[in-house]
mmCIF file with all atom_site columns, C-alpha atoms in Angstrom:
data_model
loop_
_atom_site.group_PDB
_atom_site.id
_atom_site.type_symbol
_atom_site.label_atom_id
_atom_site.label_alt_id
_atom_site.label_comp_id
_atom_site.label_asym_id
_atom_site.label_entity_id
_atom_site.label_seq_id
_atom_site.pdbx_PDB_ins_code
_atom_site.Cartn_x
_atom_site.Cartn_y
_atom_site.Cartn_z
_atom_site.occupancy
_atom_site.B_iso_or_equiv
_atom_site.pdbx_formal_charge
_atom_site.auth_seq_id
_atom_site.auth_comp_id
_atom_site.auth_asym_id
_atom_site.auth_atom_id
_atom_site.pdbx_PDB_model_num
ATOM 1  C CA . MET A 1 1  ? 1.468   43.991 28.378  1.00 57.00 ? 1  MET A CA 1
ATOM 2  C CA . THR A 1 2  ? 0.559   43.786 24.589  1.00 54.00 ? 2  THR A CA 1
ATOM 3  C CA . GLU A 1 3  ? -0.710  40.396 23.046  1.00 57.00 ? 3  GLU A CA 1
ATOM 4  C CA . ILE A 1 4  ? 1.038   38.807 20.279  1.00 58.00 ? 4  ILE A CA 1
ATOM 5  C CA . THR A 1 5  ? -2.279  39.010 18.427  1.00 56.00 ? 5  THR A CA 1
ATOM 6  C CA . ASP A 1 6  ? -2.072  42.542 18.116  1.00 56.00 ? 6  ASP A CA 1
ATOM 7  C CA . SER A 1 7  ? 0.474   43.020 15.665  1.00 55.00 ? 7  SER A CA 1
ATOM 8  C CA . ILE A 1 8  ? -0.777  40.415 13.480  1.00 61.00 ? 8  ILE A CA 1
ATOM 9  C CA . ASP A 1 9  ? -3.834  41.293 10.937  1.00 61.00 ? 9  ASP A CA 1
ATOM 10 C CA . VAL A 1 10 ? -6.525  39.406 12.334  1.00 60.00 ? 10 VAL A CA 1
ATOM 11 C CA . PRO A 1 11 ? -9.730  39.570 10.672  1.00 62.00 ? 11 PRO A CA 1
ATOM 12 C CA . GLU A 1 12 ? -12.563 40.901 13.019  1.00 65.00 ? 12 GLU A CA 1
ATOM 13 C CA . PRO A 1 13 ? -15.103 38.495 13.715  1.00 65.00 ? 13 PRO A CA 1
ATOM 14 C CA . GLY A 1 14 ? -17.971 38.248 11.740  1.00 62.00 ? 14 GLY A CA 1
ATOM 15 C CA . THR A 1 15 ? -16.088 39.509 8.648   1.00 60.00 ? 15 THR A CA 1
ATOM 16 C CA . THR A 1 16 ? -14.534 37.604 5.852   1.00 59.00 ? 16 THR A CA 1
ATOM 17 C CA . GLN A 1 17 ? -12.311 37.865 2.762   1.00 57.00 ? 17 GLN A CA 1
ATOM 18 C CA . ASP A 1 18 ? -15.499 37.324 0.785   1.00 56.00 ? 18 ASP A CA 1
ATOM 19 C CA . ASP A 1 19 ? -17.101 40.531 2.295   1.00 53.00 ? 19 ASP A CA 1
ATOM 20 C CA . GLU A 1 20 ? -14.140 42.436 0.764   1.00 54.00 ? 20 GLU A CA 1
ATOM 21 C CA . THR A 1 21 ? -13.742 40.904 -2.729  1.00 56.00 ? 21 THR A CA 1
ATOM 22 C CA . GLU A 1 22 ? -17.670 40.853 -3.102  1.00 61.00 ? 22 GLU A CA 1
ATOM 23 C CA . LYS A 1 23 ? -18.324 43.926 -5.385  1.00 66.00 ? 23 LYS A CA 1
ATOM 24 C CA . LYS A 1 24 ? -15.822 43.162 -8.371  1.00 62.00 ? 24 LYS A CA 1
ATOM 25 C CA . PRO A 1 25 ? -16.044 45.618 -11.083 1.00 60.00 ? 25 PRO A CA 1
ATOM 26 C CA . ARG A 1 26 ? -17.646 44.483 -14.280 1.00 59.00 ? 26 ARG A CA 1
ATOM 27 C CA . ARG A 1 27 ? -15.858 43.556 -17.175 1.00 58.00 ? 27 ARG A CA 1
ATOM 28 C CA . GLY A 1 28 ? -15.737 46.180 -19.809 1.00 57.00 ? 28 GLY A CA 1
ATOM 29 C CA . GLY A 1 29 ? -15.948 49.119 -18.158 1.00 58.00 ? 29 GLY A CA 1
ATOM 30 C CA . LYS A 1 30 ? -16.206 52.381 -19.823 1.00 55.00 ? 30 LYS A CA 1
ATOM 31 C CA . ARG A 1 31 ? -14.331 50.803 -22.741 1.00 51.00 ? 31 ARG A CA 1
ATOM 32 C CA . GLY A 1 32 ? -17.366 48.673 -23.717 1.00 56.00 ? 32 GLY A CA 1
ATOM 33 C CA . LYS A 1 33 ? -19.885 51.591 -24.003 1.00 68.00 ? 33 LYS A CA 1
ATOM 34 C CA . LYS A 1 34 ? -17.973 53.643 -26.390 1.00 77.00 ? 34 LYS A CA 1
ATOM 35 C CA . GLY A 1 35 ? -18.468 53.382 -29.863 1.00 89.00 ? 35 GLY A CA 1
ATOM 36 C CA . PRO A 1 36 ? -15.432 52.415 -32.441 1.00 88.00 ? 36 PRO A CA 1
ATOM 37 C CA . PHE A 1 37 ? -14.619 56.139 -32.811 1.00 91.00 ? 37 PHE A CA 1
ATOM 38 C CA . GLY A 1 38 ? -14.936 56.705 -29.026 1.00 91.00 ? 38 GLY A CA 1
ATOM 39 C CA . ARG A 1 39 ? -12.354 53.837 -28.611 1.00 92.00 ? 39 ARG A CA 1
ATOM 40 C CA . LEU A 1 40 ? -10.131 55.202 -31.432 1.00 93.00 ? 40 LEU A CA 1
ATOM 41 C CA . ALA A 1 41 ? -9.716  58.884 -30.014 1.00 93.00 ? 41 ALA A CA 1
ATOM 42 C CA . LEU A 1 42 ? -9.233  57.021 -26.619 1.00 94.00 ? 42 LEU A CA 1
ATOM 43 C CA . PHE A 1 43 ? -6.267  55.340 -28.125 1.00 94.00 ? 43 PHE A CA 1
ATOM 44 C CA . TYR A 1 44 ? -4.877  58.452 -29.938 1.00 95.00 ? 44 TYR A CA 1
ATOM 45 C CA . ARG A 1 45 ? -5.200  60.457 -26.473 1.00 95.00 ? 45 ARG A CA 1
ATOM 46 C CA . GLN A 1 46 ? -3.485  57.875 -24.548 1.00 96.00 ? 46 GLN A CA 1
ATOM 47 C CA . ILE A 1 47 ? -0.595  57.748 -27.241 1.00 96.00 ? 47 ILE A CA 1
ATOM 48 C CA . VAL A 1 48 ? -0.001  61.463 -26.867 1.00 96.00 ? 48 VAL A CA 1
ATOM 49 C CA . ALA A 1 49 ? -0.055  61.375 -23.219 1.00 96.00 ? 49 ALA A CA 1
ATOM 50 C CA . GLU A 1 50 ? 2.540   58.840 -23.410 1.00 95.00 ? 50 GLU A CA 1
ATOM 51 C CA . LEU A 1 51 ? 4.353   60.397 -25.829 1.00 94.00 ? 51 LEU A CA 1
ATOM 52 C CA . ARG A 1 52 ? 4.442   63.676 -23.455 1.00 93.00 ? 52 ARG A CA 1
ATOM 53 C CA . LYS A 1 53 ? 6.114   61.233 -20.817 1.00 95.00 ? 53 LYS A CA 1
ATOM 54 C CA . VAL A 1 54 ? 9.279   60.629 -23.093 1.00 93.00 ? 54 VAL A CA 1
ATOM 55 C CA . VAL A 1 55 ? 12.528  62.273 -22.303 1.00 92.00 ? 55 VAL A CA 1
ATOM 56 C CA . TRP A 1 56 ? 13.725  63.395 -25.324 1.00 90.00 ? 56 TRP A CA 1
ATOM 57 C CA . PRO A 1 57 ? 17.445  63.451 -26.101 1.00 93.00 ? 57 PRO A CA 1
ATOM 58 C CA . THR A 1 58 ? 19.268  66.758 -26.297 1.00 96.00 ? 58 THR A CA 1
ATOM 59 C CA . ARG A 1 59 ? 20.999  67.564 -29.762 1.00 96.00 ? 59 ARG A CA 1
ATOM 60 C CA . ASN A 1 60 ? 24.298  66.790 -27.916 1.00 97.00 ? 60 ASN A CA 1
ATOM 61 C CA . ASP A 1 61 ? 23.275  63.701 -26.720 1.00 96.00 ? 61 ASP A CA 1
ATOM 62 C CA . LEU A 1 62 ? 21.897  62.430 -30.205 1.00 97.00 ? 62 LEU A CA 1
ATOM 63 C CA . MET A 1 63 ? 25.137  63.352 -32.065 1.00 97.00 ? 63 MET A CA 1
ATOM 64 C CA . THR A 1 64 ? 27.172  61.173 -29.014 1.00 97.00 ? 64 THR A CA 1
ATOM 65 C CA . TYR A 1 65 ? 24.737  58.132 -29.677 1.00 97.00 ? 65 TYR A CA 1
ATOM 66 C CA . THR A 1 66 ? 24.643  58.535 -33.856 1.00 98.00 ? 66 THR A CA 1
ATOM 67 C CA . THR A 1 67 ? 28.632  58.523 -33.502 1.00 98.00 ? 67 THR A CA 1
ATOM 68 C CA . VAL A 1 68 ? 28.620  55.457 -31.287 1.00 98.00 ? 68 VAL A CA 1
ATOM 69 C CA . VAL A 1 69 ? 26.317  53.298 -33.631 1.00 98.00 ? 69 VAL A CA 1
ATOM 70 C CA . ILE A 1 70 ? 28.350  54.656 -36.555 1.00 98.00 ? 70 ILE A CA 1
ATOM 71 C CA . VAL A 1 71 ? 31.513  53.641 -35.244 1.00 98.00 ? 71 VAL A CA 1
ATOM 72 C CA . PHE A 1 72 ? 30.460  50.191 -33.561 1.00 98.00 ? 72 PHE A CA 1
ATOM 73 C CA . VAL A 1 73 ? 28.729  49.527 -37.237 1.00 98.00 ? 73 VAL A CA 1
ATOM 74 C CA . VAL A 1 74 ? 31.747  50.153 -38.888 1.00 98.00 ? 74 VAL A CA 1
ATOM 75 C CA . VAL A 1 75 ? 33.735  47.958 -36.500 1.00 98.00 ? 75 VAL A CA 1
ATOM 76 C CA . ILE A 1 76 ? 31.619  45.218 -37.099 1.00 98.00 ? 76 ILE A CA 1
ATOM 77 C CA . ILE A 1 77 ? 32.016  45.514 -40.749 1.00 98.00 ? 77 ILE A CA 1
ATOM 78 C CA . ALA A 1 78 ? 35.337  45.594 -40.705 1.00 98.00 ? 78 ALA A CA 1
ATOM 79 C CA . PHE A 1 79 ? 35.437  42.271 -38.593 1.00 98.00 ? 79 PHE A CA 1
ATOM 80 C CA . VAL A 1 80 ? 33.024  40.646 -40.828 1.00 98.00 ? 80 VAL A CA 1
ATOM 81 C CA . SER A 1 81 ? 35.228  41.758 -44.060 1.00 98.00 ? 81 SER A CA 1
ATOM 82 C CA . VAL A 1 82 ? 38.282  40.358 -42.406 1.00 98.00 ? 82 VAL A CA 1
ATOM 83 C CA . VAL A 1 83 ? 36.594  36.977 -41.830 1.00 98.00 ? 83 VAL A CA 1
ATOM 84 C CA . ASP A 1 84 ? 35.002  36.748 -45.062 1.00 97.00 ? 84 ASP A CA 1
ATOM 85 C CA . TRP A 1 85 ? 38.443  37.289 -46.917 1.00 97.00 ? 85 TRP A CA 1
ATOM 86 C CA . GLY A 1 86 ? 40.208  34.733 -44.574 1.00 97.00 ? 86 GLY A CA 1
ATOM 87 C CA . PHE A 1 87 ? 37.202  32.229 -45.660 1.00 96.00 ? 87 PHE A CA 1
ATOM 88 C CA . SER A 1 88 ? 37.659  32.923 -49.249 1.00 96.00 ? 88 SER A CA 1
ATOM 89 C CA . LYS A 1 89 ? 41.597  32.391 -49.018 1.00 96.00 ? 89 LYS A CA 1
ATOM 90 C CA . LEU A 1 90 ? 40.988  29.182 -46.829 1.00 95.00 ? 90 LEU A CA 1
ATOM 91 C CA . VAL A 1 91 ? 38.379  28.004 -49.675 1.00 95.00 ? 91 VAL A CA 1
ATOM 92 C CA . SER A 1 92 ? 40.207  28.666 -52.643 1.00 93.00 ? 92 SER A CA 1
ATOM 93 C CA . TYR A 1 93 ? 43.425  27.022 -51.071 1.00 92.00 ? 93 TYR A CA 1
ATOM 94 C CA . VAL A 1 94 ? 41.767  23.891 -50.176 1.00 92.00 ? 94 VAL A CA 1
ATOM 95 C CA . PHE A 1 95 ? 39.608  23.500 -53.518 1.00 90.00 ? 95 PHE A CA 1
ATOM 96 C CA . GLY A 1 96 ? 41.764  25.291 -55.783 1.00 79.00 ? 96 GLY A CA 1
#
């Protein structure tokens, strides 16, 4: 028969959590040992590595996105123009 304590993570006698977290890495690490040009080169290498991860849209996707944006902007311009025209008519009616 299995005891309940077998399924629970119980630390072994004589060990504490302090033993596991005793060795903390020093702040700075490799970054602190490099000069300004080394850090700048590392920064640009990281930029290039991140850009390689980007999923670039296909030409068809790009055309679709561009069309959606242009149509949306035209609709918003039309809406704002109608509201502006309405307010100008209202102001000229009220003030004269």
